[in-house]
PDB file of C-alpha atoms in Angstrom:
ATOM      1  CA  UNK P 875      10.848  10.566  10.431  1.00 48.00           C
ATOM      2  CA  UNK P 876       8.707  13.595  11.483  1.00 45.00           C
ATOM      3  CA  UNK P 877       5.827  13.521  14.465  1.00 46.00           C
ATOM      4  CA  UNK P 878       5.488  17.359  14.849  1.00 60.00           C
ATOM      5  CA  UNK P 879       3.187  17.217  11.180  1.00 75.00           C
ATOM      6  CA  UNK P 880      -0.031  15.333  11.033  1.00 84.00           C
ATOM      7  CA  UNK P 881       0.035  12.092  10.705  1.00 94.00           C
ATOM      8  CA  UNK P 882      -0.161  10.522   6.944  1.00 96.00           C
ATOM      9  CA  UNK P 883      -2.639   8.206   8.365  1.00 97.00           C
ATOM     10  CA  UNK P 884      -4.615   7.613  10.989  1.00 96.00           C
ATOM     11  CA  UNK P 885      -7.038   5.391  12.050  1.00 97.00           C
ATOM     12  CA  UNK P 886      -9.411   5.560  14.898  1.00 96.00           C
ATOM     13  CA  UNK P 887     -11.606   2.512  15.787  1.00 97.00           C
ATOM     14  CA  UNK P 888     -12.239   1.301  12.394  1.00 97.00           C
ATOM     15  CA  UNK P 889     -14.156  -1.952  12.063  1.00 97.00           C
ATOM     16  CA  UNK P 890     -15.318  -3.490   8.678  1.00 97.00           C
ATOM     17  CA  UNK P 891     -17.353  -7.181   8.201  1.00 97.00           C
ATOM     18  CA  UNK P 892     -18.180  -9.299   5.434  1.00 96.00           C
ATOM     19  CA  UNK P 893     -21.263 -10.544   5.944  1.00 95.00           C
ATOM     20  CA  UNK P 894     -21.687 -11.672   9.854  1.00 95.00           C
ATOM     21  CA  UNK P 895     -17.748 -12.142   9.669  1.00 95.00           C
ATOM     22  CA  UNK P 896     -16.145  -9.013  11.636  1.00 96.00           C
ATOM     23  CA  UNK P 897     -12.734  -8.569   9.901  1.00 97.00           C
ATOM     24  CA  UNK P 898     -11.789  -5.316  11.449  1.00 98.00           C
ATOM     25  CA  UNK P 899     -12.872  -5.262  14.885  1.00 97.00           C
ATOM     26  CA  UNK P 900     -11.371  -1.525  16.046  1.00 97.00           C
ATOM     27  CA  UNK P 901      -8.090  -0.803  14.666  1.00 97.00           C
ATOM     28  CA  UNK P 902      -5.873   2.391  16.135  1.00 97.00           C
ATOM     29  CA  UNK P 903      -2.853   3.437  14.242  1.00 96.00           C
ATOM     30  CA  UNK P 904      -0.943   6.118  13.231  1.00 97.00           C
ATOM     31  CA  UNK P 905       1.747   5.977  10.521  1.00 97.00           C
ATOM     32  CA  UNK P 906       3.593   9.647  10.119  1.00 97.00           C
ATOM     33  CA  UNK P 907       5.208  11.088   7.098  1.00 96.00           C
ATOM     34  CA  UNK P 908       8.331   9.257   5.665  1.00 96.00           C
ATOM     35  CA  UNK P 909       7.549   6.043   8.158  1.00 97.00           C
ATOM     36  CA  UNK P 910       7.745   2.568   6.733  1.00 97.00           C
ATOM     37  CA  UNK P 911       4.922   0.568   8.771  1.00 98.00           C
ATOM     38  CA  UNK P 912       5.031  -3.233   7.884  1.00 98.00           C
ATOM     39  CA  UNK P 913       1.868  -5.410   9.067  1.00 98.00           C
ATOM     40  CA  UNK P 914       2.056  -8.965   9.499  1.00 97.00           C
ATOM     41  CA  UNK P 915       0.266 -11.690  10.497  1.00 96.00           C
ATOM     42  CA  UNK P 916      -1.771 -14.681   9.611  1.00 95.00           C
ATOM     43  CA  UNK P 917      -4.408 -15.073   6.740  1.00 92.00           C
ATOM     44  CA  UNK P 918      -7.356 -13.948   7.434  1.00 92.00           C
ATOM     45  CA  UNK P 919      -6.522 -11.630  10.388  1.00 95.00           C
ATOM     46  CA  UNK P 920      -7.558  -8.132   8.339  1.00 96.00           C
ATOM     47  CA  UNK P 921      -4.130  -6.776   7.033  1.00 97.00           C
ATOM     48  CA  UNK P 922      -5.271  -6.763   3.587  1.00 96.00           C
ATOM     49  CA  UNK P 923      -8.782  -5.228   4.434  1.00 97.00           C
ATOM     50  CA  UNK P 924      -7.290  -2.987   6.199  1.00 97.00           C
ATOM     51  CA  UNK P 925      -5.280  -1.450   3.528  1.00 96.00           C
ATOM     52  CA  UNK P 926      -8.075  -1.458   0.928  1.00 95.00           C
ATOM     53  CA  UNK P 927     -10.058   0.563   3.633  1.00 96.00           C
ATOM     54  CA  UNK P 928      -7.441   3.332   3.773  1.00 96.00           C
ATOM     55  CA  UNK P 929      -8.096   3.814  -0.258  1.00 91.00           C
ATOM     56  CA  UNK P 930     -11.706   3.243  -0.148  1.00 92.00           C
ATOM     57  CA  UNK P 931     -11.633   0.119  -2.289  1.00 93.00           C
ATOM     58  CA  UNK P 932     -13.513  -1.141   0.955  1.00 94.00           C
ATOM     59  CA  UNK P 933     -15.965   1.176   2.740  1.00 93.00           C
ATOM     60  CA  UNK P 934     -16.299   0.814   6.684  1.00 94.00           C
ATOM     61  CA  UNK P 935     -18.429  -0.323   8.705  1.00 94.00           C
ATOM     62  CA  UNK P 936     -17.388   2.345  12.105  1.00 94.00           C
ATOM     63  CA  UNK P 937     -14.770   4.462  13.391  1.00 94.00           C
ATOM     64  CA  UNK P 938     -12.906   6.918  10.789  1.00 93.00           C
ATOM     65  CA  UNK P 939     -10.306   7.252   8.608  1.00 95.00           C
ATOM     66  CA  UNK P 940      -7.947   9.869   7.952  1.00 94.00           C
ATOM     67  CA  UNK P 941      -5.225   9.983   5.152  1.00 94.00           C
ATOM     68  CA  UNK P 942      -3.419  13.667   5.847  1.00 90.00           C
ATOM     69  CA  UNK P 943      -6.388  14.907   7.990  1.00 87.00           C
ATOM     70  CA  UNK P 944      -9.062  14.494   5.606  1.00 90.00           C
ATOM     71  CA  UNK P 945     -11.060  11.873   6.242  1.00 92.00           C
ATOM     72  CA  UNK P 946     -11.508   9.191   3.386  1.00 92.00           C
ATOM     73  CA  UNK P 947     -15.003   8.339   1.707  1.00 89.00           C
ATOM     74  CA  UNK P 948     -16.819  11.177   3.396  1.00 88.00           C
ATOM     75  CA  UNK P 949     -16.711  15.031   4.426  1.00 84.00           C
ATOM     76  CA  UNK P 950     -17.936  16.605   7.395  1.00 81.00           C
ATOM     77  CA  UNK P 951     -20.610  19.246   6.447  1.00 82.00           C
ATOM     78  CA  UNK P 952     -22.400  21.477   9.179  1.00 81.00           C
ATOM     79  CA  UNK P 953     -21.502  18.699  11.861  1.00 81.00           C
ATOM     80  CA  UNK P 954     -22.669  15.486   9.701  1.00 85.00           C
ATOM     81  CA  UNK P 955     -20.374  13.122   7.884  1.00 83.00           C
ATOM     82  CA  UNK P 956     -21.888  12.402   4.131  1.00 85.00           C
ATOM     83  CA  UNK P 957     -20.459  10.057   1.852  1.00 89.00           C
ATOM     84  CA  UNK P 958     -18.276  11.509  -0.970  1.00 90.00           C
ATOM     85  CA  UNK P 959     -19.717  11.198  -4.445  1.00 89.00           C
ATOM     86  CA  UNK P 960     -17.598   8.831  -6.979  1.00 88.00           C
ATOM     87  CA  UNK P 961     -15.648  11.737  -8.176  1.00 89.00           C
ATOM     88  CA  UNK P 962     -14.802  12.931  -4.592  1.00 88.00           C
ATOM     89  CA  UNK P 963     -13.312   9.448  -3.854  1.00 88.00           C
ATOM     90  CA  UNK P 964     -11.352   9.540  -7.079  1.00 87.00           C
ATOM     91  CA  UNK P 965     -10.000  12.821  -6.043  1.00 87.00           C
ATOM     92  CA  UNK P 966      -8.924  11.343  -2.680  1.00 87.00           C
ATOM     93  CA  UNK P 967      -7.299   8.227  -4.116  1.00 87.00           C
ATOM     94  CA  UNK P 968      -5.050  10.245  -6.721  1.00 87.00           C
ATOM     95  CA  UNK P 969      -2.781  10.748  -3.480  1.00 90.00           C
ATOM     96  CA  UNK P 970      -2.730   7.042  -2.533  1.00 95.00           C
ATOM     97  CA  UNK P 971      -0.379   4.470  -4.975  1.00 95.00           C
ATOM     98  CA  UNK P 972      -1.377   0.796  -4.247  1.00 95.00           C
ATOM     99  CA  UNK P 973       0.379  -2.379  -5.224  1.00 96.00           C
ATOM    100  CA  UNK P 974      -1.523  -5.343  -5.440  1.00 93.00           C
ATOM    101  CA  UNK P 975       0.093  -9.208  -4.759  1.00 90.00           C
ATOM    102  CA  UNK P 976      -1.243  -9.487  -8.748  1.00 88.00           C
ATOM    103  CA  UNK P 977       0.176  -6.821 -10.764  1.00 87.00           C
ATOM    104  CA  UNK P 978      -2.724  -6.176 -12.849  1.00 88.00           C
ATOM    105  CA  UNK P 979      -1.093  -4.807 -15.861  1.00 95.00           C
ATOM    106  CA  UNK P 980      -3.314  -3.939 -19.174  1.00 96.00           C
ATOM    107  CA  UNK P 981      -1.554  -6.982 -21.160  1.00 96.00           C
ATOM    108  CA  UNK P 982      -2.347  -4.912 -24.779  1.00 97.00           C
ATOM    109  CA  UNK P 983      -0.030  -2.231 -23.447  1.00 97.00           C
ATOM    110  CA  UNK P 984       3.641  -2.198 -23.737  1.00 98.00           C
ATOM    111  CA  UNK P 985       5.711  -1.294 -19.868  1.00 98.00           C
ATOM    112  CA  UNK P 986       5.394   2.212 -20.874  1.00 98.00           C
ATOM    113  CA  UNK P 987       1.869   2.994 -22.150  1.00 98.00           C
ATOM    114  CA  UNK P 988       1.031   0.900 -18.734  1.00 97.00           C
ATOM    115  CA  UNK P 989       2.755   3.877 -16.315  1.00 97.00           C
ATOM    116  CA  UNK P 990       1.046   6.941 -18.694  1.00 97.00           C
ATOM    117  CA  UNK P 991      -2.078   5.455 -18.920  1.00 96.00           C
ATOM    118  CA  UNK P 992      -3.318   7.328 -15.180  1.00 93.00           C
ATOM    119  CA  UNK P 993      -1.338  10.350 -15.620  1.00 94.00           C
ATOM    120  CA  UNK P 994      -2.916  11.182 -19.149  1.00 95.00           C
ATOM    121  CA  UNK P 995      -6.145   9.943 -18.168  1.00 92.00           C
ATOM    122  CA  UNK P 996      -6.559  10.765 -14.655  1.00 89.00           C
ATOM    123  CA  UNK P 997      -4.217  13.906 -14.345  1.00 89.00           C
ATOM    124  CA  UNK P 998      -4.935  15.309 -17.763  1.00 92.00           C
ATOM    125  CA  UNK P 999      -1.386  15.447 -18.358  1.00 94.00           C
ATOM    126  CA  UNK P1000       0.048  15.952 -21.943  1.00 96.00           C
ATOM    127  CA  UNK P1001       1.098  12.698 -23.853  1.00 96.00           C
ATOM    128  CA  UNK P1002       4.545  13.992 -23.918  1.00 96.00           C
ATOM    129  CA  UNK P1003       4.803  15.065 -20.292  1.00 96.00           C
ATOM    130  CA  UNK P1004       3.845  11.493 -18.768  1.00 96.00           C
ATOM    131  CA  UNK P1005       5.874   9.741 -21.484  1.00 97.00           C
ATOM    132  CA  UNK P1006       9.096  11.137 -20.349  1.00 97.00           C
ATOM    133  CA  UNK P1007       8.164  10.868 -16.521  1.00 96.00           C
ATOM    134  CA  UNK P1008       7.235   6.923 -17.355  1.00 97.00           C
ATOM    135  CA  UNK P1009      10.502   6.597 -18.702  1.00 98.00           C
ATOM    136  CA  UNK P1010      12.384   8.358 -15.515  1.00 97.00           C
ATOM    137  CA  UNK P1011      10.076   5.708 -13.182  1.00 97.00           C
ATOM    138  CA  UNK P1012      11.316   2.697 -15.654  1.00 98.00           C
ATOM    139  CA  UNK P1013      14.692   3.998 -15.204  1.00 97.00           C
ATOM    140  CA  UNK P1014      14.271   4.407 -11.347  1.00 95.00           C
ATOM    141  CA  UNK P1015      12.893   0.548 -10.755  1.00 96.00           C
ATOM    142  CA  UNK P1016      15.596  -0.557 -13.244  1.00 96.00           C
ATOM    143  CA  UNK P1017      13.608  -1.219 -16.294  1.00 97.00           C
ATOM    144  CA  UNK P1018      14.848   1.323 -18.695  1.00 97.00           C
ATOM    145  CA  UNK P1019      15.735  -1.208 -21.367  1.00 97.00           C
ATOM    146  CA  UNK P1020      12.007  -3.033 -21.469  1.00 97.00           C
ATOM    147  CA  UNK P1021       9.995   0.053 -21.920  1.00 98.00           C
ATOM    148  CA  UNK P1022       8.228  -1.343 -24.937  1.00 98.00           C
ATOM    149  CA  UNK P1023       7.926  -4.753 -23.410  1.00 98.00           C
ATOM    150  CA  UNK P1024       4.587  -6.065 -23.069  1.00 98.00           C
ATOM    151  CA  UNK P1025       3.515  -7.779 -19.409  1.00 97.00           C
ATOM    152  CA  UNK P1026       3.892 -11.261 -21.195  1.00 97.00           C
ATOM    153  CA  UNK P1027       7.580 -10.694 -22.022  1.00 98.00           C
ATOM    154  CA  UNK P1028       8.359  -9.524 -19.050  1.00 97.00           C
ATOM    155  CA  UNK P1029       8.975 -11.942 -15.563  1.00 95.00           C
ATOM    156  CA  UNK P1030       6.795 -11.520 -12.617  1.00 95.00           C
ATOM    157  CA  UNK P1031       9.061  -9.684 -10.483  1.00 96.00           C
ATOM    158  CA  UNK P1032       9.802  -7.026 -13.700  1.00 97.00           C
ATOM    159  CA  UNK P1033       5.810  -6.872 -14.147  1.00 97.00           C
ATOM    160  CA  UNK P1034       5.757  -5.906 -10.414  1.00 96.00           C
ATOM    161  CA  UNK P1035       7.940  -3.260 -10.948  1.00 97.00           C
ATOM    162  CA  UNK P1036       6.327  -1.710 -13.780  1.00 97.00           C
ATOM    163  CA  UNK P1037       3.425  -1.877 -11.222  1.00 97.00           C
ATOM    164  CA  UNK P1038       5.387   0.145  -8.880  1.00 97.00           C
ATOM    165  CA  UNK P1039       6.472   2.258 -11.367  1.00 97.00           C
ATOM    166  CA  UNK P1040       2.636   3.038 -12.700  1.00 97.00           C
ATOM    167  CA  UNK P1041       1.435   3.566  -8.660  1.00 96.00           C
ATOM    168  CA  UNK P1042       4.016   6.441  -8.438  1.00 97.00           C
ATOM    169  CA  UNK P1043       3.228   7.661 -11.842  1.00 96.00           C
ATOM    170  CA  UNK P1044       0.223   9.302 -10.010  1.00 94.00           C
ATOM    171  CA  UNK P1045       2.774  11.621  -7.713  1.00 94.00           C
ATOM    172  CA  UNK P1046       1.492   9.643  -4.873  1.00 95.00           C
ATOM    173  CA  UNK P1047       1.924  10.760  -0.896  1.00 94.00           C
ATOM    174  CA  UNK P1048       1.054   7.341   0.431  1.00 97.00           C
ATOM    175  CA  UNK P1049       1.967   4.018  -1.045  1.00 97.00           C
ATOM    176  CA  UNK P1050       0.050   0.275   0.053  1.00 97.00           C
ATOM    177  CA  UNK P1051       1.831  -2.690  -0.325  1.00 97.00           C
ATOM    178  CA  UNK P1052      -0.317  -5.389  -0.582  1.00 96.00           C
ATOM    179  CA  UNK P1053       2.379  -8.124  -0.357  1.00 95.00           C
ATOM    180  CA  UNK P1054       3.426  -6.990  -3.175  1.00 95.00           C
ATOM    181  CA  UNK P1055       6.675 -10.352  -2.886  1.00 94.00           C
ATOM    182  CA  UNK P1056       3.990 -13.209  -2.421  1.00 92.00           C
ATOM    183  CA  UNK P1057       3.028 -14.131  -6.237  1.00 90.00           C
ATOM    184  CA  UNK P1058       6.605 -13.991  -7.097  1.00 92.00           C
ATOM    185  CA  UNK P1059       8.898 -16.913  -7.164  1.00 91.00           C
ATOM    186  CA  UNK P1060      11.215 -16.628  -4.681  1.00 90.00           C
ATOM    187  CA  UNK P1061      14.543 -15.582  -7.231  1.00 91.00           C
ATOM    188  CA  UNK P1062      12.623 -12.800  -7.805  1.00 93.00           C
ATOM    189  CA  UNK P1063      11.554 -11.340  -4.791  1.00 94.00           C
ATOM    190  CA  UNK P1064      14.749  -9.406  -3.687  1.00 94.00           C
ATOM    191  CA  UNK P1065      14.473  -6.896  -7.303  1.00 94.00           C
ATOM    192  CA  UNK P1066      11.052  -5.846  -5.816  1.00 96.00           C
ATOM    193  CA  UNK P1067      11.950  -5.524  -1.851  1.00 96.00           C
ATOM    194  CA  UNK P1068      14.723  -3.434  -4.008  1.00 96.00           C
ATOM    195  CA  UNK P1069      12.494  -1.049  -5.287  1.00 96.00           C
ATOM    196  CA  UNK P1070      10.821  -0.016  -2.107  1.00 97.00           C
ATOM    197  CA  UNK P1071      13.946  -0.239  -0.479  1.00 96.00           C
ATOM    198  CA  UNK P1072      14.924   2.243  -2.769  1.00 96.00           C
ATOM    199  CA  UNK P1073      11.147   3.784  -1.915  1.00 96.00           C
ATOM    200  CA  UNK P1074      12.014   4.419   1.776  1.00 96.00           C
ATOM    201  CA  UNK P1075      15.381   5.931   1.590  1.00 95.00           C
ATOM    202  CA  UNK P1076      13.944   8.796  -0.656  1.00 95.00           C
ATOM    203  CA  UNK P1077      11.123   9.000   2.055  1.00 95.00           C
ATOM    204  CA  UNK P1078       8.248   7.987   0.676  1.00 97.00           C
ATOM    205  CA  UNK P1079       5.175   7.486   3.377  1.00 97.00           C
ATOM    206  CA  UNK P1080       4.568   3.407   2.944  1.00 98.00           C
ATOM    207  CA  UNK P1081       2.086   0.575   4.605  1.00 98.00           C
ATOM    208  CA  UNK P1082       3.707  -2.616   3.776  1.00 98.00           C
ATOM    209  CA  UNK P1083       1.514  -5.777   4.314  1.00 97.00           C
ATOM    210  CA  UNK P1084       4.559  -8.407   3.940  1.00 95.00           C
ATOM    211  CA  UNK P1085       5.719 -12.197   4.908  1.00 92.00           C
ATOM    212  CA  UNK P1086       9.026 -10.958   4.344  1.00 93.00           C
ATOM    213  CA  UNK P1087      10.499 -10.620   8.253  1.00 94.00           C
ATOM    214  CA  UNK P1088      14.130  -9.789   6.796  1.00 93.00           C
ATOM    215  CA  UNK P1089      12.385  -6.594   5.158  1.00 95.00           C
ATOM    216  CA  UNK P1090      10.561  -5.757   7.635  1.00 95.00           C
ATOM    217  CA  UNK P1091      13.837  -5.951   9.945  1.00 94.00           C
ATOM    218  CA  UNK P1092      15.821  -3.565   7.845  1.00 94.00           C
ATOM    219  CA  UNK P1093      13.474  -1.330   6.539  1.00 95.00           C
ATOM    220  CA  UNK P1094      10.191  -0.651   8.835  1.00 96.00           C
ATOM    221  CA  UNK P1095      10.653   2.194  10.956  1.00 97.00           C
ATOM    222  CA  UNK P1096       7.318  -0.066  12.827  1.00 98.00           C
ATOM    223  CA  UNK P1097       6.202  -3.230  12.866  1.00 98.00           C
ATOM    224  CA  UNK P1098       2.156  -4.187  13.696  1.00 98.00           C
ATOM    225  CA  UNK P1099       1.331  -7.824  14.338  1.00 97.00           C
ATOM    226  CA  UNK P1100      -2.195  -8.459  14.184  1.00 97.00           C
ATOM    227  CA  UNK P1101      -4.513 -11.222  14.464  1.00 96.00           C
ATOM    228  CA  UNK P1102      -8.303 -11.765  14.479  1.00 95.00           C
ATOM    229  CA  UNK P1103      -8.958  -7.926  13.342  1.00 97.00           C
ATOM    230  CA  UNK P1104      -7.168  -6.448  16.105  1.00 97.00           C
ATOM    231  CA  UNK P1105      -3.719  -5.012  16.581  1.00 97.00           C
ATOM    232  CA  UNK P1106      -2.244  -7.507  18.885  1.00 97.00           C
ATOM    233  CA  UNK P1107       1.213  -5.722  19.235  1.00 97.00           C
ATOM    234  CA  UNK P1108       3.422  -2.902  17.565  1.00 97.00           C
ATOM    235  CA  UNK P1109       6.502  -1.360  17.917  1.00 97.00           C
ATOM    236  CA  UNK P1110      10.307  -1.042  16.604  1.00 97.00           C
ATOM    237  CA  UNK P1111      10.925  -4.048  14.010  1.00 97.00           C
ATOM    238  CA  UNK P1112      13.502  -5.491  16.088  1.00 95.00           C
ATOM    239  CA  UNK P1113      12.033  -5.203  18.968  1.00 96.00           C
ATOM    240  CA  UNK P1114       8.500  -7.159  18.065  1.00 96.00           C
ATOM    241  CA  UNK P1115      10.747  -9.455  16.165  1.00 96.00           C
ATOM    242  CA  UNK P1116      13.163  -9.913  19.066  1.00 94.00           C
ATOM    243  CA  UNK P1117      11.471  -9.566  21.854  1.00 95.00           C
ATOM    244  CA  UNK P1118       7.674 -10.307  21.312  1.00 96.00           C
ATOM    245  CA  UNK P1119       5.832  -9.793  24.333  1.00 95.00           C
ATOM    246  CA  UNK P1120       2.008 -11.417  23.337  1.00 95.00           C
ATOM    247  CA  UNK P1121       1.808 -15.049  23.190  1.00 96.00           C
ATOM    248  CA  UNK P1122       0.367 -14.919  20.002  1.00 95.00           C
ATOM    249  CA  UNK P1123       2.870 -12.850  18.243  1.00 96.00           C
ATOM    250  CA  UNK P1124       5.284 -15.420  19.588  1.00 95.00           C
ATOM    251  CA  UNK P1125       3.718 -18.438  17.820  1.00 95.00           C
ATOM    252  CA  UNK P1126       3.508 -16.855  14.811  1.00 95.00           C
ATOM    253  CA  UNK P1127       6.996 -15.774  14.068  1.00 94.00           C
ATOM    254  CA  UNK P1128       7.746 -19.562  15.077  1.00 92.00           C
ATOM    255  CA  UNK P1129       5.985 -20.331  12.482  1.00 88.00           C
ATOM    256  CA  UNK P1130       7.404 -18.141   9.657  1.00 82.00           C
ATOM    257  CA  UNK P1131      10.879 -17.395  10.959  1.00 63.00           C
TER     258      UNK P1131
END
């Protein structure tokens, strides 16, 4: 893991609400190239917002954020921040892959057609170009033999790894995890947790929002417990996991451990 580069990410003070509901309520972090950053914590305490801020599937309400120094949903002209137009934001989001906890597959489309789809679409790359790299990602989240599946023969944790498999079909820098284990019954989990293992040993830059402490454990080079839209305590895995030193964190892993 590198901290002489730029950070991936970075967030400074960023606060979003829903209504008169403050969700985000000034968040600080940094996650550097390569690093595996897990975020846990209860419902409702902003994980998931959080992450859909970072690829502008949520805009915010204050503070800034930054994916590789550029900061998302606006640009800084002459001294002013203005919002990106639609296309700008596309633009931005081709470098960040997000998983969803639903896998959101087009169900008319066979495992294979599901991974090309962006590429040939988005990327304007030849039919023949993404087909073969769609069959290297199938082949890479072990799904070589179900290419011309379709999502309803397939088993939840398989459709999550065609999911996985479309995300870095887009040559991503950045990958969100949006507990990607939690709609998955529990004999299935362990393929996908696979997969990203798989993910972080080739050093790809991931947020992981997760219930899964074990994975978390092994894999997150950091771990960032938060609660009530704030960042109640990071550090090593082990160490938060460990040793917590906030009350709250404390009652929490009690609760899930």
């Amino acid at each position: 893991m590198t901290t002489t580069a730029a950070p991936v990410v970075r967030a400074e003070g960023v606060h979003k609400s829903f209504g008169r509901t403050e969700v985000l309520k000034g968040i600080d972090l940094t996650v550097d190239a390569g690093e595996v950053m897990c975020l846990i914590g209860p419902s409702g305490s902003g994980k998931s917002t959080f992450l859909r801020c970072i690829n502008r599937l949520e805009t915010i309400d204050a503070g800034r954020l930054y994916v590789r120094d550029e900061l998302i949903g606006y640009e800084e002209r002459g001294g002013r921040v203005h919002e990106l137009s639609d296309t700008g934001i596309a633009r931005q989001r081709r470098g960040i892959g997000m998983v969803f906890q639903r896998f959101n597959l087009f169900p008319h489309m066979t495992a294979l057609e599901n991974v090309m789809e962006a590429p040939v679409q988005v990327r304007k790359e030849s039919k023949a170009e993404a087909r073969e790299r769609a069959r290297a990602l199938l082949a890479r989240v072990g799904l070589a033999e179900r290419a011309d599946a379709y999502p309803a023969q397939l088993s939840g944790g398989q459709q999550q790894r065609v999911a996985i498999a479309r995300a870095l079909a887009m040559r991503p820098e950045l990958m969100l995890f949006d507990e990607p284990t939690s709609a998955l019954d529990p004999e299935l989990v362990g393929e996908v947790l696979d997969v990203m293992r798989g993910l972080a040993q080739d050093g790809m830059t991931m947020i992981v929002v997760t219930h899964e402490m074990g994975f978390a454990r092994e894999v997150g080079d950091s771990l960032v417990f938060m609660d009530g839209g704030v960042v109640v305590e990071s550090g090593h895995p082990a160490e938060v996991l460990g040793n917590p030193r906030h009350d709250r964190t404390r009652t929490f892993l009690g609760k899930v451990h």
